[in-house]
Short mmCIF file of N, CA and C in Angstrom, two decimals:
data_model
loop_
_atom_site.label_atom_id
_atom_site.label_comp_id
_atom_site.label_asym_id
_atom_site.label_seq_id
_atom_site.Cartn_x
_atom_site.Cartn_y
_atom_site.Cartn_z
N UNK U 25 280.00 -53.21 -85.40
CA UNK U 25 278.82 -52.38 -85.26
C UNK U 25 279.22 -50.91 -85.29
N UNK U 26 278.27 -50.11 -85.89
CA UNK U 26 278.51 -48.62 -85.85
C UNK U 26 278.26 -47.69 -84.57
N UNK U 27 278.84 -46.67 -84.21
CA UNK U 27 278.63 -45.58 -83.19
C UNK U 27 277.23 -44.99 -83.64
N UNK U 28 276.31 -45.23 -82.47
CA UNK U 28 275.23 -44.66 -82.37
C UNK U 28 274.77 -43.55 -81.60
N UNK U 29 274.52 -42.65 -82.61
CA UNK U 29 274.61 -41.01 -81.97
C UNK U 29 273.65 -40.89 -80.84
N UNK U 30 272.95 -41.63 -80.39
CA UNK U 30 271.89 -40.97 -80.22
C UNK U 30 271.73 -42.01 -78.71
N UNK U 31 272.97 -42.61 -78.11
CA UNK U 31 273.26 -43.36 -77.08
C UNK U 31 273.20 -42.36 -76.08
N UNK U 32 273.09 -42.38 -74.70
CA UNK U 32 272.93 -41.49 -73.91
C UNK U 32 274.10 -40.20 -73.38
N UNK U 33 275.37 -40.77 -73.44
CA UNK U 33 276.55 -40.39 -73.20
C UNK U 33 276.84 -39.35 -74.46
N UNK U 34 276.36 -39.93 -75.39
CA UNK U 34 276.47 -38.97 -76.90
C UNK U 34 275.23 -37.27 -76.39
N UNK U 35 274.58 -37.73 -76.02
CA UNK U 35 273.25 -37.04 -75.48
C UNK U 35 273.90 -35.80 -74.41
N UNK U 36 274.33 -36.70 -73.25
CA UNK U 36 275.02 -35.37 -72.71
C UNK U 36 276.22 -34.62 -73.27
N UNK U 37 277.06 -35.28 -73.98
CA UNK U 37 278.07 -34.49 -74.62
C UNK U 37 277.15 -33.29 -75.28
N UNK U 38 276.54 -33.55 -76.13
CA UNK U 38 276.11 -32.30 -76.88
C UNK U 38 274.59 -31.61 -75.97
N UNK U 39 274.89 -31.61 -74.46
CA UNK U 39 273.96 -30.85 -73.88
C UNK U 39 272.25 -31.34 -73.97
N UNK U 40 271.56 -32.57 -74.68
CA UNK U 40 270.33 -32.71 -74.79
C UNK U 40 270.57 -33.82 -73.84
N UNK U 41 271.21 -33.85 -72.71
CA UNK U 41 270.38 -34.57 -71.45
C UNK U 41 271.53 -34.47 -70.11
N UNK U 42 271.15 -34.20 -69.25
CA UNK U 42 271.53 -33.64 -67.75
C UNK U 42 272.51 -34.59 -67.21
N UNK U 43 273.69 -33.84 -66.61
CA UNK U 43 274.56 -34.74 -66.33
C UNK U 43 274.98 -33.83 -64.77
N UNK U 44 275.54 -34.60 -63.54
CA UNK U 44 276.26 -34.00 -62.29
C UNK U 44 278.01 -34.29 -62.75
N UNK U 45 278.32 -32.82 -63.98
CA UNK U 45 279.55 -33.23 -64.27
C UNK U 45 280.58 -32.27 -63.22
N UNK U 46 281.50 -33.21 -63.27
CA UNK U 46 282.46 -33.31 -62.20
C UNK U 46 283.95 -32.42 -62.76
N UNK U 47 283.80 -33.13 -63.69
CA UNK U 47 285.55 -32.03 -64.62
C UNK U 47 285.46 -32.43 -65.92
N UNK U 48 285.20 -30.98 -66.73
CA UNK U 48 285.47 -31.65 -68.13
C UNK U 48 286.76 -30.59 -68.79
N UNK U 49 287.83 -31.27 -70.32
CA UNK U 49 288.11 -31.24 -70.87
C UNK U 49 288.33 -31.33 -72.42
N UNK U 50 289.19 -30.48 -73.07
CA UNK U 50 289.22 -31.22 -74.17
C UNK U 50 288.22 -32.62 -74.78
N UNK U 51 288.98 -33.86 -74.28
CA UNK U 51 289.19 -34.77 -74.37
C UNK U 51 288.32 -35.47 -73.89
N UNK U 52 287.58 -35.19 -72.49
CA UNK U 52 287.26 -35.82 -72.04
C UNK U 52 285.59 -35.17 -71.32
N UNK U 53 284.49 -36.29 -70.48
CA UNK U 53 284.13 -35.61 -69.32
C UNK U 53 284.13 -36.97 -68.22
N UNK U 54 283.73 -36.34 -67.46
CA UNK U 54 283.46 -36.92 -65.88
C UNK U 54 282.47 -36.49 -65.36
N UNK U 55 281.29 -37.18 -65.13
CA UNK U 55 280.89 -37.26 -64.10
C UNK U 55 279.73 -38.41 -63.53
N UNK U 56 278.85 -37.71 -62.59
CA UNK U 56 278.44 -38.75 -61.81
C UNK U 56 277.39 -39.69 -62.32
N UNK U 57 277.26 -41.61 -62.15
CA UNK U 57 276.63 -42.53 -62.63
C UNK U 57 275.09 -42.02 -61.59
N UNK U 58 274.11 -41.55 -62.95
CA UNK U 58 272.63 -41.43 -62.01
C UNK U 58 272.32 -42.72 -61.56
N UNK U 59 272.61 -44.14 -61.73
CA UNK U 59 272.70 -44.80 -61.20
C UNK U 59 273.58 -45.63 -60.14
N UNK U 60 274.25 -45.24 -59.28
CA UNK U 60 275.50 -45.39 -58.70
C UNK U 60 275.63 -47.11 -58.05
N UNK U 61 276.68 -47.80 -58.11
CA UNK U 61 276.93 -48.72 -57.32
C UNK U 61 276.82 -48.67 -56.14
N UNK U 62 277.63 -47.25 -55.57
CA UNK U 62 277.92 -47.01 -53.87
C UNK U 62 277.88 -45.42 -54.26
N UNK U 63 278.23 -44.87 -53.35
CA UNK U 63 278.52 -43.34 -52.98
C UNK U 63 279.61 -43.28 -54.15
N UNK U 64 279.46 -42.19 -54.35
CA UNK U 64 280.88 -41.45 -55.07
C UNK U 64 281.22 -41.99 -56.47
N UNK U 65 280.03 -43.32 -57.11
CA UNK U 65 280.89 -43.79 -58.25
C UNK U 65 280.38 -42.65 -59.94
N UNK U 66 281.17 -43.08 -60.16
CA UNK U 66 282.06 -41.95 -61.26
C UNK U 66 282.16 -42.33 -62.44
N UNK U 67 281.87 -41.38 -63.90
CA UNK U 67 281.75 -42.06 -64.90
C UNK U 67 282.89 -41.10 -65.86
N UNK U 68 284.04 -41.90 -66.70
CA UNK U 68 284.51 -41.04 -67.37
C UNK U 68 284.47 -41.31 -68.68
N UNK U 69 284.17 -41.02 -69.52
CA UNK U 69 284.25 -41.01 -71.28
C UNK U 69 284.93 -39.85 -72.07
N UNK U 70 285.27 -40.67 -73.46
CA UNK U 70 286.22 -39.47 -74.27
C UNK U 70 284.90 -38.68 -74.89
N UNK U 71 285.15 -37.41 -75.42
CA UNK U 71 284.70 -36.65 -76.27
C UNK U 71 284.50 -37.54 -77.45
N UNK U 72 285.39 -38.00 -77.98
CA UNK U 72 285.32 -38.70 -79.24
C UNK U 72 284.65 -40.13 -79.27
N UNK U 73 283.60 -39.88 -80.61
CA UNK U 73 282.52 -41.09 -80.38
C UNK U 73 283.55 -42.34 -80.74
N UNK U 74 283.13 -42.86 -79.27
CA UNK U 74 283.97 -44.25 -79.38
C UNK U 74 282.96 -45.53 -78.66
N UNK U 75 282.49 -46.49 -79.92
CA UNK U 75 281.59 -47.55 -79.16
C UNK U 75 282.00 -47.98 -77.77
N UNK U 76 283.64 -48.19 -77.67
CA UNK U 76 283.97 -49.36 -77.04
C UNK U 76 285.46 -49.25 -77.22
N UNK U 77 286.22 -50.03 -76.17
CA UNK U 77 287.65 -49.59 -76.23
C UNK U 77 288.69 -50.17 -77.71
N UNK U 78 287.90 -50.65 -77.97
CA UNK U 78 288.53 -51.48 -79.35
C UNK U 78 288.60 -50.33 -80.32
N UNK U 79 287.25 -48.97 -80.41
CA UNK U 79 287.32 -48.06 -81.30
C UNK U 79 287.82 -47.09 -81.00
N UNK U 80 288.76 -46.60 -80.47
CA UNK U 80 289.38 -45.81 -79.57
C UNK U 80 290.53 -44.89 -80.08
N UNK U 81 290.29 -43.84 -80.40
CA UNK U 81 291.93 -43.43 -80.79
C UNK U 81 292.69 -44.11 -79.65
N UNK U 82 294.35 -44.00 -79.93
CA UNK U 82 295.14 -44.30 -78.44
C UNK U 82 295.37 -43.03 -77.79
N UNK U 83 295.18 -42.00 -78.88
CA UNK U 83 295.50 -40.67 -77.79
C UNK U 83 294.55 -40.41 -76.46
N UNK U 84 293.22 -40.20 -77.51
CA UNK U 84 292.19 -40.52 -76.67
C UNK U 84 291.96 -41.36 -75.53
N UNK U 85 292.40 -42.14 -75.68
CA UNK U 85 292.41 -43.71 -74.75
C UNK U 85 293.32 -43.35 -73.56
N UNK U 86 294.53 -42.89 -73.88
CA UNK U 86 295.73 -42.81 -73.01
C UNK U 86 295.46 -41.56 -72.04
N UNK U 87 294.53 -40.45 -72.58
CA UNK U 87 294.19 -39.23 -71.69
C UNK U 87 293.03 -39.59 -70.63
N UNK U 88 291.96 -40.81 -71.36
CA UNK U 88 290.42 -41.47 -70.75
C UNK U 88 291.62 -41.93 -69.24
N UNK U 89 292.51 -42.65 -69.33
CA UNK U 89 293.09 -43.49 -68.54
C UNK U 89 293.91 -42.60 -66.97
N UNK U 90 294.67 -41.72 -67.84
CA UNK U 90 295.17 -40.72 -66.59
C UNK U 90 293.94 -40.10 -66.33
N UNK U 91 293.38 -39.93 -66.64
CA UNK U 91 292.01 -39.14 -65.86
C UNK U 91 291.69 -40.11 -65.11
N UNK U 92 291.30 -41.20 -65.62
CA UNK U 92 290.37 -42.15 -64.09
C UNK U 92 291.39 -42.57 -63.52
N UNK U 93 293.05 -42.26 -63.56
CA UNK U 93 293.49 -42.30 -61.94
C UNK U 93 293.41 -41.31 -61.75
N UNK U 94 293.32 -39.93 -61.61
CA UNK U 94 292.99 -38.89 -61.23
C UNK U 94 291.47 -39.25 -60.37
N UNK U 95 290.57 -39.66 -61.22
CA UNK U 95 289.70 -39.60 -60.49
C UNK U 95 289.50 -40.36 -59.56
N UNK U 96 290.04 -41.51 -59.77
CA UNK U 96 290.40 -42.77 -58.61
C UNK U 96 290.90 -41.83 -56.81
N UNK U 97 292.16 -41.45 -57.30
CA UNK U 97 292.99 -40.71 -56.35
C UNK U 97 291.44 -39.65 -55.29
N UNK U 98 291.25 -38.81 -56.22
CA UNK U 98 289.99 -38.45 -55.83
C UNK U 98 288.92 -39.13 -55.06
N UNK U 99 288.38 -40.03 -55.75
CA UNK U 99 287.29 -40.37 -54.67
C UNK U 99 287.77 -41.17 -53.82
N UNK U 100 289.25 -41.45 -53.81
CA UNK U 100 289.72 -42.07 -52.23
C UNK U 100 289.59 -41.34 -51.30
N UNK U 101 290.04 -40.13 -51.79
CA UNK U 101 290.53 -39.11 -50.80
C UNK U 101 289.00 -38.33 -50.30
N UNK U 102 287.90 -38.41 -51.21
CA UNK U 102 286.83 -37.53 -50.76
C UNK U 102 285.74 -38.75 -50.01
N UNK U 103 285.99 -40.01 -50.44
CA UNK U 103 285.01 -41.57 -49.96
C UNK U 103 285.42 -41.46 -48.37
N UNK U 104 287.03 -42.08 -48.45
CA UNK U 104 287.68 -42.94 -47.57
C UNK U 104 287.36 -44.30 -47.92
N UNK U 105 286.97 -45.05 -48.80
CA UNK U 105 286.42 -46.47 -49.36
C UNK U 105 287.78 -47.11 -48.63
N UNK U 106 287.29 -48.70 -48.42
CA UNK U 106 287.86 -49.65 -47.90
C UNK U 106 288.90 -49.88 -49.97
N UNK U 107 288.28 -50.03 -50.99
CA UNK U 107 289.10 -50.03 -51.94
C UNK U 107 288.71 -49.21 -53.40
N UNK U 108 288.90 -49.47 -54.41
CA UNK U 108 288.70 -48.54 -55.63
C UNK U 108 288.34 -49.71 -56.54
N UNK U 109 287.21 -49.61 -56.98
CA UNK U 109 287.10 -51.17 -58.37
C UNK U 109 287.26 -49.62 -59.69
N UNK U 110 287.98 -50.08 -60.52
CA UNK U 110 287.95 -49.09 -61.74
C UNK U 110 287.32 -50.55 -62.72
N UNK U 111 286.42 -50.48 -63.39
CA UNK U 111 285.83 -51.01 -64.39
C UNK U 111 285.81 -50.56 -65.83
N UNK U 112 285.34 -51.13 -67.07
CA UNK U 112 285.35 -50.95 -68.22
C UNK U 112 284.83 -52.26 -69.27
N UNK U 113 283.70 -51.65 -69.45
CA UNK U 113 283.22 -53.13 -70.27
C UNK U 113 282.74 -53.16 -72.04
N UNK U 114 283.29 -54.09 -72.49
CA UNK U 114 282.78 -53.76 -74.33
C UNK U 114 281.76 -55.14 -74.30
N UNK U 115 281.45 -54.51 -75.20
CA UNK U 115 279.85 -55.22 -75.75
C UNK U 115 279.31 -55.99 -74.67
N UNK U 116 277.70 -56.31 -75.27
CA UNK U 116 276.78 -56.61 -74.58
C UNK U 116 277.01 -58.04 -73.63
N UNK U 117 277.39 -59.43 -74.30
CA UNK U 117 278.15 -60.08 -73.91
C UNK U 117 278.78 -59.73 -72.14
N UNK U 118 279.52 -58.78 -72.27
CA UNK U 118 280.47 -58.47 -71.30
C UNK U 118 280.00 -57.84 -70.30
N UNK U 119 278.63 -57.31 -70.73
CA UNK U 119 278.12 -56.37 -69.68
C UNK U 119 278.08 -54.62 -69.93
N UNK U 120 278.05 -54.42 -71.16
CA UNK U 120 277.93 -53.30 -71.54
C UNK U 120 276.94 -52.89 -71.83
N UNK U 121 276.23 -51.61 -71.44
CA UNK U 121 274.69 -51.07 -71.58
C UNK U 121 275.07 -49.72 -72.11
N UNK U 122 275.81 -49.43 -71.89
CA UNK U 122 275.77 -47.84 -72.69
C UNK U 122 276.97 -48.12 -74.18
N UNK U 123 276.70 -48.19 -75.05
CA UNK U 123 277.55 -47.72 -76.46
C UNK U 123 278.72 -46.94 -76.47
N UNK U 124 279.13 -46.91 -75.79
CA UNK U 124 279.97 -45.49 -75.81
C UNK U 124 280.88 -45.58 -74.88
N UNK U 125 282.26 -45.96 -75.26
CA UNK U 125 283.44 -46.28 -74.02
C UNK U 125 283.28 -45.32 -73.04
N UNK U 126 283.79 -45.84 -71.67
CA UNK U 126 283.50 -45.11 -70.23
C UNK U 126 283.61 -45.89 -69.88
N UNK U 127 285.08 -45.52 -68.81
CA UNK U 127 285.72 -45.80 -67.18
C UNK U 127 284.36 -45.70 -66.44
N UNK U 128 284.13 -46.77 -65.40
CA UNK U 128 283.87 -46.83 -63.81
C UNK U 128 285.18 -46.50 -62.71
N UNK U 129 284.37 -45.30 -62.12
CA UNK U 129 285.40 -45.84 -60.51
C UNK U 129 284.46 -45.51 -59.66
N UNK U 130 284.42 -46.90 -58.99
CA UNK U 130 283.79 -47.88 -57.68
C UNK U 130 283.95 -47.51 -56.56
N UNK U 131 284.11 -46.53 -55.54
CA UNK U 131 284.28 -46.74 -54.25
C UNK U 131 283.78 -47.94 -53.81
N UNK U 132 284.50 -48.52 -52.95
CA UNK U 132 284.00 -50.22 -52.08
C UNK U 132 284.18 -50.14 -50.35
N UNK U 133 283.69 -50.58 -49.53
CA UNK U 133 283.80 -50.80 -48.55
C UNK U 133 283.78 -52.05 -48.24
N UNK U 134 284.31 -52.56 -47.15
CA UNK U 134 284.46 -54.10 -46.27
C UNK U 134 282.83 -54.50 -46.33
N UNK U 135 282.77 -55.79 -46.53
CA UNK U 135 281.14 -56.24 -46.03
C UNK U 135 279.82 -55.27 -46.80
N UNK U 136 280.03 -54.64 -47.61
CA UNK U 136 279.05 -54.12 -49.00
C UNK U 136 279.06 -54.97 -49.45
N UNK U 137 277.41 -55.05 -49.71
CA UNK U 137 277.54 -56.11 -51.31
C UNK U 137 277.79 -55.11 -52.12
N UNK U 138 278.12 -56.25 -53.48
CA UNK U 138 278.51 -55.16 -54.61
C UNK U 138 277.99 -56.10 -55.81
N UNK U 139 276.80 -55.51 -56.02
CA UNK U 139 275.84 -55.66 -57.30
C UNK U 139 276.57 -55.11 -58.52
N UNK U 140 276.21 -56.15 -59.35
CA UNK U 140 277.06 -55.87 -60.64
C UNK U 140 276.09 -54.76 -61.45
N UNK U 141 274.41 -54.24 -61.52
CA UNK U 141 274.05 -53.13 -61.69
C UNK U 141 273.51 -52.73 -60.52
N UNK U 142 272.97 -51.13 -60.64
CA UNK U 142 272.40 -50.51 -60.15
C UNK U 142 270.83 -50.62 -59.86
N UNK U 143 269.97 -50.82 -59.26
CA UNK U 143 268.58 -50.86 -59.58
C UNK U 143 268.19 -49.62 -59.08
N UNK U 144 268.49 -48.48 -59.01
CA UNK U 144 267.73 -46.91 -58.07
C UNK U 144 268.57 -46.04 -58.97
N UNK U 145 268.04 -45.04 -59.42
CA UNK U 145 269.03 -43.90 -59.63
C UNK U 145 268.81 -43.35 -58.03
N UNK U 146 269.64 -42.18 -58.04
CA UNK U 146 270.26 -41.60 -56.67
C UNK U 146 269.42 -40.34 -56.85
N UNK U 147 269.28 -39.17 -55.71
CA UNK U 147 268.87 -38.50 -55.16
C UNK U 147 270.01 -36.86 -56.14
N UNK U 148 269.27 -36.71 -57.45
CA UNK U 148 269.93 -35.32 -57.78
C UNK U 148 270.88 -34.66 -56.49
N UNK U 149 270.48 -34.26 -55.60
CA UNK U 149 271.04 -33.55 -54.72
C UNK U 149 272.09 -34.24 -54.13
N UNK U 150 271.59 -35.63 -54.35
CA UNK U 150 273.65 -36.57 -53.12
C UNK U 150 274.11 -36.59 -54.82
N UNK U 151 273.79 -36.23 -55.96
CA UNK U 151 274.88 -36.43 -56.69
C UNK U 151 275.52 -35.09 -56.94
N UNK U 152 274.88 -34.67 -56.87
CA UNK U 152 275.47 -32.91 -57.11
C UNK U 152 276.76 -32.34 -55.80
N UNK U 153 276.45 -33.08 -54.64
CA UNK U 153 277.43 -32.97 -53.19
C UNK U 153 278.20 -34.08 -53.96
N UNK U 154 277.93 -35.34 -54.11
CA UNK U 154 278.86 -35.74 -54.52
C UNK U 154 280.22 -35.53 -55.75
N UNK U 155 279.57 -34.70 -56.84
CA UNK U 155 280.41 -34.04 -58.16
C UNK U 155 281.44 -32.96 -56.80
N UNK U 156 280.36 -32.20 -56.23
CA UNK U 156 281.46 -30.93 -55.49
C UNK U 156 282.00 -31.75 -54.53
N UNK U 157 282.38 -32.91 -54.00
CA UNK U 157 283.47 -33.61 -53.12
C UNK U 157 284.17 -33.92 -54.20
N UNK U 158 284.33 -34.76 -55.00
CA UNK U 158 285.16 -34.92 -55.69
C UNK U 158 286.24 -34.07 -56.55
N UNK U 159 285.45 -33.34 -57.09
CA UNK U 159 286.01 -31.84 -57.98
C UNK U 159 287.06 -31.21 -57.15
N UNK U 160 287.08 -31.16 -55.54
CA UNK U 160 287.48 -30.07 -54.47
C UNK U 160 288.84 -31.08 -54.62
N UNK U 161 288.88 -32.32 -54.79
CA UNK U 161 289.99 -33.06 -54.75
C UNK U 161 290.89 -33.17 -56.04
N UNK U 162 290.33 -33.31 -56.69
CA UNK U 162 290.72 -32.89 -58.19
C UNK U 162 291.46 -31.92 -58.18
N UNK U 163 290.89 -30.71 -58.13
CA UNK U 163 291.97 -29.39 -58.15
C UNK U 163 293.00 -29.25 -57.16
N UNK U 164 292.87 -30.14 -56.02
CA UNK U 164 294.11 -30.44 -55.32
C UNK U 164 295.46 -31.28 -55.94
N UNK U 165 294.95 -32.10 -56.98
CA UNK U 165 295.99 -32.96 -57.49
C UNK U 165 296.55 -32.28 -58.98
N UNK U 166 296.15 -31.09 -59.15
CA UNK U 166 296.51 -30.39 -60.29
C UNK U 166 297.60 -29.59 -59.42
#
């Protein structure tokens, strides 16, 4: 199947739809799922239109990857989560809703359920505290 421009992630890259971004690069951005699992979870994708990890440059791929332990490291340190789920899913089959490769990282706690989607987007404002907790940790690990 072909890369479809017009997927949501493609949308915020080129600025026609609102994102609580957390750190961007080159290569990459980060930031926060308007639909979140738990507190603090985190979305990272390459710059480069990539359906799915199969279409992936490896450069690309290999920079997507040190970033979400970066960001992992991060929302340990800004959560305190009982653990870290890092996720990644291709095609529909598998559980994929957005087109467009992108890391999850999960903060988890003991005794949370943990719903495989989201049903609420979150409160603009806990995601925006949430981008500036995370970010403050980030530039600590640089």
């Amino acid at each position: 199947m072909s890369y479809d421009e017009n997927n949501i992630f493609a949308k915020i890259l080129r600025g026609e739809a609102p994102a609580h971004v957390v750190e961007e690069d080159s290569v990459s951005l980060t930031f926060m799922d308007l639909m979140p699992q738990s507190e603090g979870h985190t979305l990272i994708i390459p710059k480069e239109p990539a359906r799915d990890i199969l279409h992936v440059s490896t450069e690309a791929l290999g920079h997507i990857i040190r970033q979400t332990q970066r960001v992992a490291k991060a929302v340990d340190e800004a959560f305190h989560p009982d653990g870290v789920m890092i996720a990644q899913l291709n095609r529909a089959p598998a559980g994929q809703t957005v087109f467009h490769l992108h890391f999850h990282v999960i903060p988890r706690w003991s005794g949370e359920a943990m719903p495989f989607m989201a049903r609420e987007m979150a409160e603009p404002n806990i995601l925006k505290e949430n981008a500036e907790k995370i970010r403050k940790y980030l530039k600590n690990l640089d």
